[in-house]
Amino acid sequence: MSQTKSSKPSAVQTTGHAWDGDIQEFNNPLPSWWLWAFYATVVFAVVYWVFYPAWPIASSYTKGVMNDITFLDSNGNRKTTHWNTRSALLRDLQEGKTAVLSRDYLDKVAAASYMEILGDPEMMAFTRSMAKGIFGDNCAPCHGSGGAGVIGLFPNLADDDWLWGGSVEDIQATLENGHLGFMPAFGEVFDDAQLDDIASYVLSLSGHAVDAAASERGKAIFQTNEGGCYYCHTHEATGLKSQGAANLTDQIWTIADVNGAADLEGKKERVKQVIANGVQRRMPAWSDRLSAAQIKLLTVYVHELGGGQ
Ligand code: HEC
Ligand code: HEC
């Protein structure tokens, strides 16, 4: 232990420099494979700086040369920019084989009339598969993935009953502009006995065996300016699509869960609640959130869900 390690004679070559008398510098050249790999990364970096976005300059950065990417922006216009991962991804999504096929087909469907789409099994199959995804993303949170809705909150789109009309034109207008389903509250207007009478009359319209005298009193309110129900629901009580007013003569209920009640008293109670509280619920407008082609696909899809009209 009397000798320090550094003073041992060494087999390694030194550079010939010495500090503090005996501190020497070894001359260990890097392995050549390492050195060449290092030079290669330097060359790669310089090439990369030239061709790809690389160096920050003030508030911008070098864009690189000869790396243009062309893709379609959200309005369907061709757009060319320097290379960047976002545009590269968009281009790949748009130019993949299936993407090109479905875009061409989408153009075909967008150009076709509703009559042509509805009469063409191939276009209908395409529409179903495309629209199912759009519906799932945008509509299912409220209407449910099968379109069955939630009674009282969101109407059932899978039945054959429409508040705002079930033709393709009506459905398209509903999707583009949205709707406010509004019925005033009558809880302050009528007393409990009167609400009872009106509910009895409403139930009689869909074939329920209610107290005849009560129903007559209710009818007098419904069909006159006292209640004014007929303004929106019509004298026949079949509803008015310009108001989105429900048909009260069928067995289909959108707000009052009549079919869910165990007995006639329960049904009457549920109808009474709706008359007393009124209705206010909104279907949002989609024309600024979905493209015309997407609205068209959805229109056909919803039309078919509900058996069309
Ligand atoms: C201003 C128009 C308007 C008036 C007036 C009006 N309603 Fe309505 N009513 C509606 C609309 C619209 C709906 C459907 C709400 C929705 O879902 O968009 C509705 C729904 C109902 C429902 C629920 C139907 C269902 O399927 O669940 C009942 C019951 C009803 N109205 C009864 C009446 C009675 C009784 C009166 C009179 C006292 C009346 N309404 C007056 C517009 C009106
Ligand atoms: C935020 C919840 C919500 C979303 C999301 C929504 N809706 Fe609605 N939708 C409603 C409500 C509430 C009504 C009922 C309006 C009324 O009472 O008149 C409605 C009504 C409708 C109607 C009219 C039904 C009839 O009987 O006339 C159609 C069709 C419809 N929605 C389709 C769609 C489609 C397609 C989408 C997706 C693009 C969608 N909705 C997204 C809440 C929603």
JSON list of C-alpha atoms in Angstrom, two decimals, residues 171-251:
[
{"chain": "A", "resi": 171, "resn": "ILE", "atom": "CA", "xyz": [-86.29, 15.94, -39.90]},
{"chain": "A", "resi": 172, "resn": "GLN", "atom": "CA", "xyz": [-83.62, 17.85, -41.80]},
{"chain": "A", "resi": 173, "resn": "ALA", "atom": "CA", "xyz": [-85.15, 21.14, -40.60]},
{"chain": "A", "resi": 174, "resn": "THR", "atom": "CA", "xyz": [-85.23, 19.81, -37.02]},
{"chain": "A", "resi": 175, "resn": "LEU", "atom": "CA", "xyz": [-81.54, 18.92, -37.19]},
{"chain": "A", "resi": 176, "resn": "GLU", "atom": "CA", "xyz": [-80.44, 22.16, -38.85]},
{"chain": "A", "resi": 177, "resn": "ASN", "atom": "CA", "xyz": [-82.37, 24.63, -36.72]},
{"chain": "A", "resi": 178, "resn": "GLY", "atom": "CA", "xyz": [-83.14, 22.75, -33.53]},
{"chain": "A", "resi": 179, "resn": "HIS", "atom": "CA", "xyz": [-86.49, 23.22, -31.75]},
{"chain": "A", "resi": 180, "resn": "LEU", "atom": "CA", "xyz": [-87.90, 24.44, -28.50]},
{"chain": "A", "resi": 181, "resn": "GLY", "atom": "CA", "xyz": [-90.73, 22.23, -27.29]},
{"chain": "A", "resi": 182, "resn": "PHE", "atom": "CA", "xyz": [-92.82, 24.61, -25.22]},
{"chain": "A", "resi": 183, "resn": "MET", "atom": "CA", "xyz": [-96.12, 24.28, -23.40]},
{"chain": "A", "resi": 184, "resn": "PRO", "atom": "CA", "xyz": [-97.18, 26.81, -20.78]},
{"chain": "A", "resi": 185, "resn": "ALA", "atom": "CA", "xyz": [-97.69, 25.68, -17.17]},
{"chain": "A", "resi": 186, "resn": "PHE", "atom": "CA", "xyz": [-101.35, 25.62, -16.06]},
{"chain": "A", "resi": 187, "resn": "GLY", "atom": "CA", "xyz": [-100.73, 24.91, -12.38]},
{"chain": "A", "resi": 188, "resn": "GLU", "atom": "CA", "xyz": [-101.56, 28.50, -11.43]},
{"chain": "A", "resi": 189, "resn": "VAL", "atom": "CA", "xyz": [-104.43, 28.81, -13.87]},
{"chain": "A", "resi": 190, "resn": "PHE", "atom": "CA", "xyz": [-106.61, 25.92, -12.74]},
{"chain": "A", "resi": 191, "resn": "ASP", "atom": "CA", "xyz": [-107.39, 24.41, -9.36]},
{"chain": "A", "resi": 192, "resn": "ASP", "atom": "CA", "xyz": [-106.80, 20.77, -8.59]},
{"chain": "A", "resi": 193, "resn": "ALA", "atom": "CA", "xyz": [-110.34, 19.66, -9.46]},
{"chain": "A", "resi": 194, "resn": "GLN", "atom": "CA", "xyz": [-110.14, 21.37, -12.84]},
{"chain": "A", "resi": 195, "resn": "LEU", "atom": "CA", "xyz": [-106.72, 19.81, -13.56]},
{"chain": "A", "resi": 196, "resn": "ASP", "atom": "CA", "xyz": [-108.30, 16.48, -12.69]},
{"chain": "A", "resi": 197, "resn": "ASP", "atom": "CA", "xyz": [-111.11, 17.07, -15.17]},
{"chain": "A", "resi": 198, "resn": "ILE", "atom": "CA", "xyz": [-108.72, 18.13, -17.95]},
{"chain": "A", "resi": 199, "resn": "ALA", "atom": "CA", "xyz": [-106.52, 15.09, -17.34]},
{"chain": "A", "resi": 200, "resn": "SER", "atom": "CA", "xyz": [-109.58, 12.85, -17.53]},
{"chain": "A", "resi": 201, "resn": "TYR", "atom": "CA", "xyz": [-110.52, 14.34, -20.86]},
{"chain": "A", "resi": 202, "resn": "VAL", "atom": "CA", "xyz": [-106.96, 13.97, -22.20]},
{"chain": "A", "resi": 203, "resn": "LEU", "atom": "CA", "xyz": [-106.96, 10.28, -21.19]},
{"chain": "A", "resi": 204, "resn": "SER", "atom": "CA", "xyz": [-110.35, 9.73, -22.81]},
{"chain": "A", "resi": 205, "resn": "LEU", "atom": "CA", "xyz": [-108.83, 10.88, -26.11]},
{"chain": "A", "resi": 206, "resn": "SER", "atom": "CA", "xyz": [-106.58, 7.81, -26.20]},
{"chain": "A", "resi": 207, "resn": "GLY", "atom": "CA", "xyz": [-109.37, 5.42, -25.32]},
{"chain": "A", "resi": 208, "resn": "HIS", "atom": "CA", "xyz": [-109.08, 5.28, -21.52]},
{"chain": "A", "resi": 209, "resn": "ALA", "atom": "CA", "xyz": [-112.33, 4.56, -19.63]},
{"chain": "A", "resi": 210, "resn": "VAL", "atom": "CA", "xyz": [-112.53, 7.66, -17.46]},
{"chain": "A", "resi": 211, "resn": "ASP", "atom": "CA", "xyz": [-115.34, 9.26, -15.48]},
{"chain": "A", "resi": 212, "resn": "ALA", "atom": "CA", "xyz": [-117.66, 10.64, -18.18]},
{"chain": "A", "resi": 213, "resn": "ALA", "atom": "CA", "xyz": [-118.83, 13.72, -16.27]},
{"chain": "A", "resi": 214, "resn": "ALA", "atom": "CA", "xyz": [-115.27, 14.73, -15.37]},
{"chain": "A", "resi": 215, "resn": "SER", "atom": "CA", "xyz": [-114.20, 14.24, -18.96]},
{"chain": "A", "resi": 216, "resn": "GLU", "atom": "CA", "xyz": [-117.06, 16.45, -20.20]},
{"chain": "A", "resi": 217, "resn": "ARG", "atom": "CA", "xyz": [-115.99, 19.25, -17.83]},
{"chain": "A", "resi": 218, "resn": "GLY", "atom": "CA", "xyz": [-112.41, 18.84, -18.99]},
{"chain": "A", "resi": 219, "resn": "LYS", "atom": "CA", "xyz": [-113.43, 18.94, -22.63]},
{"chain": "A", "resi": 220, "resn": "ALA", "atom": "CA", "xyz": [-115.14, 22.28, -22.06]},
{"chain": "A", "resi": 221, "resn": "ILE", "atom": "CA", "xyz": [-111.83, 23.70, -20.85]},
{"chain": "A", "resi": 222, "resn": "PHE", "atom": "CA", "xyz": [-109.66, 22.04, -23.51]},
{"chain": "A", "resi": 223, "resn": "GLN", "atom": "CA", "xyz": [-111.79, 23.01, -26.48]},
{"chain": "A", "resi": 224, "resn": "THR", "atom": "CA", "xyz": [-112.50, 26.63, -25.51]},
{"chain": "A", "resi": 225, "resn": "ASN", "atom": "CA", "xyz": [-110.45, 29.71, -24.78]},
{"chain": "A", "resi": 226, "resn": "GLU", "atom": "CA", "xyz": [-110.68, 28.87, -21.09]},
{"chain": "A", "resi": 227, "resn": "GLY", "atom": "CA", "xyz": [-107.84, 26.37, -21.48]},
{"chain": "A", "resi": 228, "resn": "GLY", "atom": "CA", "xyz": [-106.89, 27.12, -25.07]},
{"chain": "A", "resi": 229, "resn": "CYS", "atom": "CA", "xyz": [-105.33, 23.66, -25.36]},
{"chain": "A", "resi": 230, "resn": "TYR", "atom": "CA", "xyz": [-106.70, 23.32, -28.86]},
{"chain": "A", "resi": 231, "resn": "TYR", "atom": "CA", "xyz": [-104.52, 26.19, -30.15]},
{"chain": "A", "resi": 232, "resn": "CYS", "atom": "CA", "xyz": [-101.55, 23.89, -30.07]},
{"chain": "A", "resi": 233, "resn": "HIS", "atom": "CA", "xyz": [-103.04, 20.41, -29.87]},
{"chain": "A", "resi": 234, "resn": "THR", "atom": "CA", "xyz": [-105.93, 21.16, -32.34]},
{"chain": "A", "resi": 235, "resn": "HIS", "atom": "CA", "xyz": [-109.62, 20.42, -31.78]},
{"chain": "A", "resi": 236, "resn": "GLU", "atom": "CA", "xyz": [-109.00, 16.82, -32.84]},
{"chain": "A", "resi": 237, "resn": "ALA", "atom": "CA", "xyz": [-106.12, 16.72, -30.31]},
{"chain": "A", "resi": 238, "resn": "THR", "atom": "CA", "xyz": [-103.87, 15.09, -32.90]},
{"chain": "A", "resi": 239, "resn": "GLY", "atom": "CA", "xyz": [-101.17, 17.73, -32.33]},
{"chain": "A", "resi": 240, "resn": "LEU", "atom": "CA", "xyz": [-99.65, 20.42, -34.52]},
{"chain": "A", "resi": 241, "resn": "LYS", "atom": "CA", "xyz": [-96.26, 19.88, -36.02]},
{"chain": "A", "resi": 242, "resn": "SER", "atom": "CA", "xyz": [-95.55, 23.61, -36.43]},
{"chain": "A", "resi": 243, "resn": "GLN", "atom": "CA", "xyz": [-95.69, 23.85, -32.60]},
{"chain": "A", "resi": 244, "resn": "GLY", "atom": "CA", "xyz": [-94.16, 20.46, -31.92]},
{"chain": "A", "resi": 245, "resn": "ALA", "atom": "CA", "xyz": [-97.35, 19.78, -29.95]},
{"chain": "A", "resi": 246, "resn": "ALA", "atom": "CA", "xyz": [-97.92, 16.13, -29.09]},
{"chain": "A", "resi": 247, "resn": "ASN", "atom": "CA", "xyz": [-100.68, 13.97, -30.48]},
{"chain": "A", "resi": 248, "resn": "LEU", "atom": "CA", "xyz": [-102.89, 13.16, -27.48]},
{"chain": "A", "resi": 249, "resn": "THR", "atom": "CA", "xyz": [-105.07, 10.58, -29.23]},
{"chain": "A", "resi": 250, "resn": "ASP", "atom": "CA", "xyz": [-102.45, 7.84, -29.61]},
{"chain": "A", "resi": 251, "resn": "GLN", "atom": "CA", "xyz": [-100.90, 5.53, -27.02]}
]
